Coordinates of N, CA and C in Angstrom, one line a residue:
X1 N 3.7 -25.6 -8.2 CA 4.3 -26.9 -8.5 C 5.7 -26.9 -7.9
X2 N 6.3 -28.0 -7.4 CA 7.6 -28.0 -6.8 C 8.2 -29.1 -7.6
X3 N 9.2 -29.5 -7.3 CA 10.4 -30.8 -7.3 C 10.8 -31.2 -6.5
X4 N 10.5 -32.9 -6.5 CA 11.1 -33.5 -5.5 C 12.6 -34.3 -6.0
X5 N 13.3 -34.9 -5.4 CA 14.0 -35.6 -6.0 C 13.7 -37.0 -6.4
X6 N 12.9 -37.6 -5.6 CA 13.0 -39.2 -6.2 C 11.7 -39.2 -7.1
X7 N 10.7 -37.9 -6.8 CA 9.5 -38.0 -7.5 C 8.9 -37.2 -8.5
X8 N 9.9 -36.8 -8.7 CA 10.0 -35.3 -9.7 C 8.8 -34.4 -9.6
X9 N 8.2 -33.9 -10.6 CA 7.1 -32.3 -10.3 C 6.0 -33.2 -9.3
X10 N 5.7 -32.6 -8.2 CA 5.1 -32.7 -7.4 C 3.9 -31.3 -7.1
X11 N 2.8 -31.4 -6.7 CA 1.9 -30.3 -6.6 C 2.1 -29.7 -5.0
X12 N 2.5 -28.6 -4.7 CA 3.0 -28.0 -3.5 C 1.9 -26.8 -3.0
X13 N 2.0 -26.2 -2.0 CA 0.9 -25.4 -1.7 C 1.4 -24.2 -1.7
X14 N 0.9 -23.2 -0.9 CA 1.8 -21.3 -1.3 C 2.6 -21.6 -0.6
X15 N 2.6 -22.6 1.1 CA 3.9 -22.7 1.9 C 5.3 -23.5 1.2
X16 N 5.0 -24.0 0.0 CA 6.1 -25.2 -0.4 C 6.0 -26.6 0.0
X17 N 4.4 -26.5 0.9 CA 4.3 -28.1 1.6 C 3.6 -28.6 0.3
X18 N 4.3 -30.3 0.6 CA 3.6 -31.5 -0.4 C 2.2 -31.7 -0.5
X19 N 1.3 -31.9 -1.4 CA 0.2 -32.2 -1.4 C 0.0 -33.7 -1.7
X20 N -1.4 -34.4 -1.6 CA -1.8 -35.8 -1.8 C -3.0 -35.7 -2.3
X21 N -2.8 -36.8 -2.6 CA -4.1 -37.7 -2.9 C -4.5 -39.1 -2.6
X22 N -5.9 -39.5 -2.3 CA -5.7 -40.4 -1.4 C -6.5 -41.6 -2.0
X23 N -6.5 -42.8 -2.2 CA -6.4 -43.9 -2.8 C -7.8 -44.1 -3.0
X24 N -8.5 -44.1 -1.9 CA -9.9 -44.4 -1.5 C -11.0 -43.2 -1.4
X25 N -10.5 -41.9 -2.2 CA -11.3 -40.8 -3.0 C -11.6 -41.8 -4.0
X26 N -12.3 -40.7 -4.7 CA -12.9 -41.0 -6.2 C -12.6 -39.5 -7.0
X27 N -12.4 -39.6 -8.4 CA -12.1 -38.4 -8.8 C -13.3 -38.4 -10.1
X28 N -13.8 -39.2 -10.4 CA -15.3 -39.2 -11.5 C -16.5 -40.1 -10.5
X29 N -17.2 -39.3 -9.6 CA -17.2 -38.1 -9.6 C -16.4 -37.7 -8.3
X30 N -16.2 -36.3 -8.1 CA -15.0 -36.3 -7.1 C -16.0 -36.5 -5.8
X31 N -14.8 -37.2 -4.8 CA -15.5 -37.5 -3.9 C -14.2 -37.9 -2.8
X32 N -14.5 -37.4 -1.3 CA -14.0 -37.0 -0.2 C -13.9 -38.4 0.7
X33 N -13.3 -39.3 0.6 CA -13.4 -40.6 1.8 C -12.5 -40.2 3.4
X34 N -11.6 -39.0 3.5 CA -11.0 -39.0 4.6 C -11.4 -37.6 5.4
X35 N -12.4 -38.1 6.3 CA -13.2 -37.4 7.1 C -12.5 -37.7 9.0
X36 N -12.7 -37.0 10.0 CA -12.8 -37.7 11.5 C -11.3 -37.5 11.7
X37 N -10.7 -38.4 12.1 CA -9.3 -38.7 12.5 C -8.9 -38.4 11.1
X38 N -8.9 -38.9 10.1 CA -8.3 -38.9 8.8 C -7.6 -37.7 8.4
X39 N -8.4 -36.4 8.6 CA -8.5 -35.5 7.9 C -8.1 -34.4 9.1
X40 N -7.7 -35.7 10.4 CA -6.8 -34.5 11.4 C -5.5 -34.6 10.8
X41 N -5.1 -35.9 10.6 CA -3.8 -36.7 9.8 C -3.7 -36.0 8.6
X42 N -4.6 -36.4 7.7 CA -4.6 -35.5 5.9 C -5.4 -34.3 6.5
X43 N -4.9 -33.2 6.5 CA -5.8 -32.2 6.4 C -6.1 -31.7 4.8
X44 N -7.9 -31.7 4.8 CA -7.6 -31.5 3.5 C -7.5 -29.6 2.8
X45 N -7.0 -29.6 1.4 CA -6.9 -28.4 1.6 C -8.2 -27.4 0.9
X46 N -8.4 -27.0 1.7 CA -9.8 -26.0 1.2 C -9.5 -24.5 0.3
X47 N -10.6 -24.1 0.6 CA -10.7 -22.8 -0.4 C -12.3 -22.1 -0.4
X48 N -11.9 -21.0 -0.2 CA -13.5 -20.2 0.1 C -13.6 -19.6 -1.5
X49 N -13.2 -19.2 -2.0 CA -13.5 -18.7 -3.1 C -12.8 -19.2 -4.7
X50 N -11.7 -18.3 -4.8 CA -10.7 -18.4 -6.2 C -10.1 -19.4 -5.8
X51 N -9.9 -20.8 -6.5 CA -8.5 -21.5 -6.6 C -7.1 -20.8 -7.0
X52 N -6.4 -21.1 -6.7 CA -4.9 -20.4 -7.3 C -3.8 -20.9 -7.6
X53 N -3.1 -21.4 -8.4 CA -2.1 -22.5 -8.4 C -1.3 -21.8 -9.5
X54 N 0.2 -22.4 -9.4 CA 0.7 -21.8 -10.6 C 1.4 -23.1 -11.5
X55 N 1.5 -22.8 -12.5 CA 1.8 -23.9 -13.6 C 1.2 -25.1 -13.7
X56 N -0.4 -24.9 -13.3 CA -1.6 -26.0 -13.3 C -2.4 -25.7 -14.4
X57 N -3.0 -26.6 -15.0 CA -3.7 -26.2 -15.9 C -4.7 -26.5 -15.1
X58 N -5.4 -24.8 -15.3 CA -6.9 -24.3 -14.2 C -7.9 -25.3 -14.6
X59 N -8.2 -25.8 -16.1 CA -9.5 -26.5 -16.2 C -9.4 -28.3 -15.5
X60 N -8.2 -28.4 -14.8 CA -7.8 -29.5 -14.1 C -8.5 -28.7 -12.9
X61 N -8.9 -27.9 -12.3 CA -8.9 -27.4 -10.6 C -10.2 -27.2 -10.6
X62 N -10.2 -28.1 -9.3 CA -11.9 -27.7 -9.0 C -11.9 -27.5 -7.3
X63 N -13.4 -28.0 -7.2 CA -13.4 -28.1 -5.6 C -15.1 -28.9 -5.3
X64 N -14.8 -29.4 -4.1 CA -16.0 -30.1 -3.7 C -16.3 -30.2 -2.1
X65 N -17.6 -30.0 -2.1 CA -18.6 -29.6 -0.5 C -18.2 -30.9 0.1
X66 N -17.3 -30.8 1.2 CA -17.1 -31.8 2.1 C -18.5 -31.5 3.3
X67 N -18.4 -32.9 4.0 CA -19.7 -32.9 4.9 C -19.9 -31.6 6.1
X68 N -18.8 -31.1 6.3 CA -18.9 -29.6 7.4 C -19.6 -28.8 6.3
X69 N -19.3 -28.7 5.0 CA -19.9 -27.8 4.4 C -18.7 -27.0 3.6
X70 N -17.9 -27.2 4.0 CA -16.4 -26.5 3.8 C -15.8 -26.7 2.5
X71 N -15.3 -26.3 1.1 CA -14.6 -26.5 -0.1 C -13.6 -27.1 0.0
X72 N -13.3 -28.6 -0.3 CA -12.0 -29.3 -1.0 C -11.5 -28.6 -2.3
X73 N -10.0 -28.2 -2.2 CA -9.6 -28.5 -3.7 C -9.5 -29.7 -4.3
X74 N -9.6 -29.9 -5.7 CA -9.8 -31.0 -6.2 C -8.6 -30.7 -7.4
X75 N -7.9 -31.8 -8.0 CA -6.9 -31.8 -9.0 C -7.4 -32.7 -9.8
X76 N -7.7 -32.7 -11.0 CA -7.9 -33.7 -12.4 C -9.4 -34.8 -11.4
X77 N -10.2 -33.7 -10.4 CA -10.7 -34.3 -10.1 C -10.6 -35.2 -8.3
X78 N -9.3 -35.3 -8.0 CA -9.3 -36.2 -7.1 C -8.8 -34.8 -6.0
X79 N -9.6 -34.8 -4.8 CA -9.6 -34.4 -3.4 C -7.9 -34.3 -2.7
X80 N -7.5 -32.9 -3.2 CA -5.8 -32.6 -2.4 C -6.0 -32.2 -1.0
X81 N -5.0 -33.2 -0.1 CA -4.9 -32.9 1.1 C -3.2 -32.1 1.6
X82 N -2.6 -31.9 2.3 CA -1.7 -32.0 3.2 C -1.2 -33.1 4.5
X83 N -0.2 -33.4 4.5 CA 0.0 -34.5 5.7 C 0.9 -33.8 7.2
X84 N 0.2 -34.2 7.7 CA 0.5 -33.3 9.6 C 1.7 -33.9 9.3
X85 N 2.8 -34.9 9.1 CA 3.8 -35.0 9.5 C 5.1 -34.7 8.3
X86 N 4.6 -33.9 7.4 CA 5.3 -33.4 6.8 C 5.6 -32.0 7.8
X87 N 7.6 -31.7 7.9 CA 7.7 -30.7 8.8 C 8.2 -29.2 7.9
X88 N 8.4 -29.2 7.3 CA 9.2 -28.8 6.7 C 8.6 -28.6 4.7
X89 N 8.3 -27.3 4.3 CA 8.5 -27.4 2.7 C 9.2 -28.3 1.9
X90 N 8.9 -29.3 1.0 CA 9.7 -29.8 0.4 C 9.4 -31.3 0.9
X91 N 9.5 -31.6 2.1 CA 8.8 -33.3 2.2 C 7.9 -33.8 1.9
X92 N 8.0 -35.2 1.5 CA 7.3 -35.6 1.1 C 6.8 -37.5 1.8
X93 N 6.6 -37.0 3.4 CA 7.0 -38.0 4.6 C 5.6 -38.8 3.7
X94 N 4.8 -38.3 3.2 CA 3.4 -39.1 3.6 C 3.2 -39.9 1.9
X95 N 4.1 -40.1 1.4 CA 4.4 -40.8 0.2 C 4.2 -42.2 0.0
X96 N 3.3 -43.0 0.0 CA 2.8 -44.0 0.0 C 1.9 -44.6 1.5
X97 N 2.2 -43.9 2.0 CA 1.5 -44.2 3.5 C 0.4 -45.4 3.6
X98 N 0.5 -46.1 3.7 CA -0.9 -47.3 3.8 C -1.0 -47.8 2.7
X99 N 0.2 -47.6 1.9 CA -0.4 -48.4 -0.1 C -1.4 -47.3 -0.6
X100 N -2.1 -45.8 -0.2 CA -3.1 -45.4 -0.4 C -2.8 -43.8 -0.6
X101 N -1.9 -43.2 0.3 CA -1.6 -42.0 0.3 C -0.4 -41.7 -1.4
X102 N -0.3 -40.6 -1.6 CA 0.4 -40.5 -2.8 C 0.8 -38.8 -3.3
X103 N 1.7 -38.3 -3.2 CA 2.0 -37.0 -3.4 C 1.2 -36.8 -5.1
X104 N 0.5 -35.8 -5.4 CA -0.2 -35.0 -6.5 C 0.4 -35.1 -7.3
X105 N 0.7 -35.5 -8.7 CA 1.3 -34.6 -9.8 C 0.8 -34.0 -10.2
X106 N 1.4 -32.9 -11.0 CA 0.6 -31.6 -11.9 C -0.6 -32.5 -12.4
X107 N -1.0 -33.2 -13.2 CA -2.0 -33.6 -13.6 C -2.8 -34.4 -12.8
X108 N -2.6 -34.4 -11.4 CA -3.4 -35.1 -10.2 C -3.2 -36.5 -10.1
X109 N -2.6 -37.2 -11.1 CA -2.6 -38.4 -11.2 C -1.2 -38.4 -9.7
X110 N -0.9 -40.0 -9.6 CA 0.3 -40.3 -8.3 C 1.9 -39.8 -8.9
X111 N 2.8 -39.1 -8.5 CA 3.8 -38.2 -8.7 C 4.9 -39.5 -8.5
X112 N 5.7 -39.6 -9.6 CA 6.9 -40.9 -9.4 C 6.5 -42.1 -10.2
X113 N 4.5 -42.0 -10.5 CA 4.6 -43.3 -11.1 C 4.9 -43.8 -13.0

């Protein structure tokens, strides 16, 4: 978990980059809408085995078989990605993006709302 300033605890990855979630998932049941181009843009973030997060509550963390076959993490259910134009630990460039993109809170829900 990190801190942002205008969006307070935000969910971050081992690098300190921002995490998302994206408007047009589904999180009951979880489900993946940013595949193709999307997911060159959101990359989403995977996992072969153990989830690992720190100050998450684990029964919030899951994961789900995207169409390559490959493991999404999942928060409170909803599909976490990363954004290509975040440069830098700590940004949070991809913060409303389209009305749809949305930095993670610890509880998965949108961070700031």
């Amino acid at each position: 978990m990190g801190q942002n300033g205008s969006l307070g605890n935000v969910v971050v990855d081992g690098q300190g980059f921002t995490l998302y979630r994206f408007d047009k998932d589904t999180a009951n049941p979880s489900r993946s809408n940013c595949t193709g181009q999307c997911a060159v843009t959101w990359p989403p973030v995977l996992t072969k085995n153990t989830i690992s997060f720190r100050n998450l509550n684990a029964n919030a963390l899951g994961a789900i078989q995207r169409p390559d076959g490959t493991q999404q993490v999942t928060l409170g259910g909803w599909p976490l990605y990363r954004y290509s134009q975040d440069q830098v630990p700590g940004q949070a460039t991809g913060q409303g993006v389209g009305g749809t993109w949305f930095a993670a809170a610890p509880n998965g829900s949108k961070a700031g709302s």
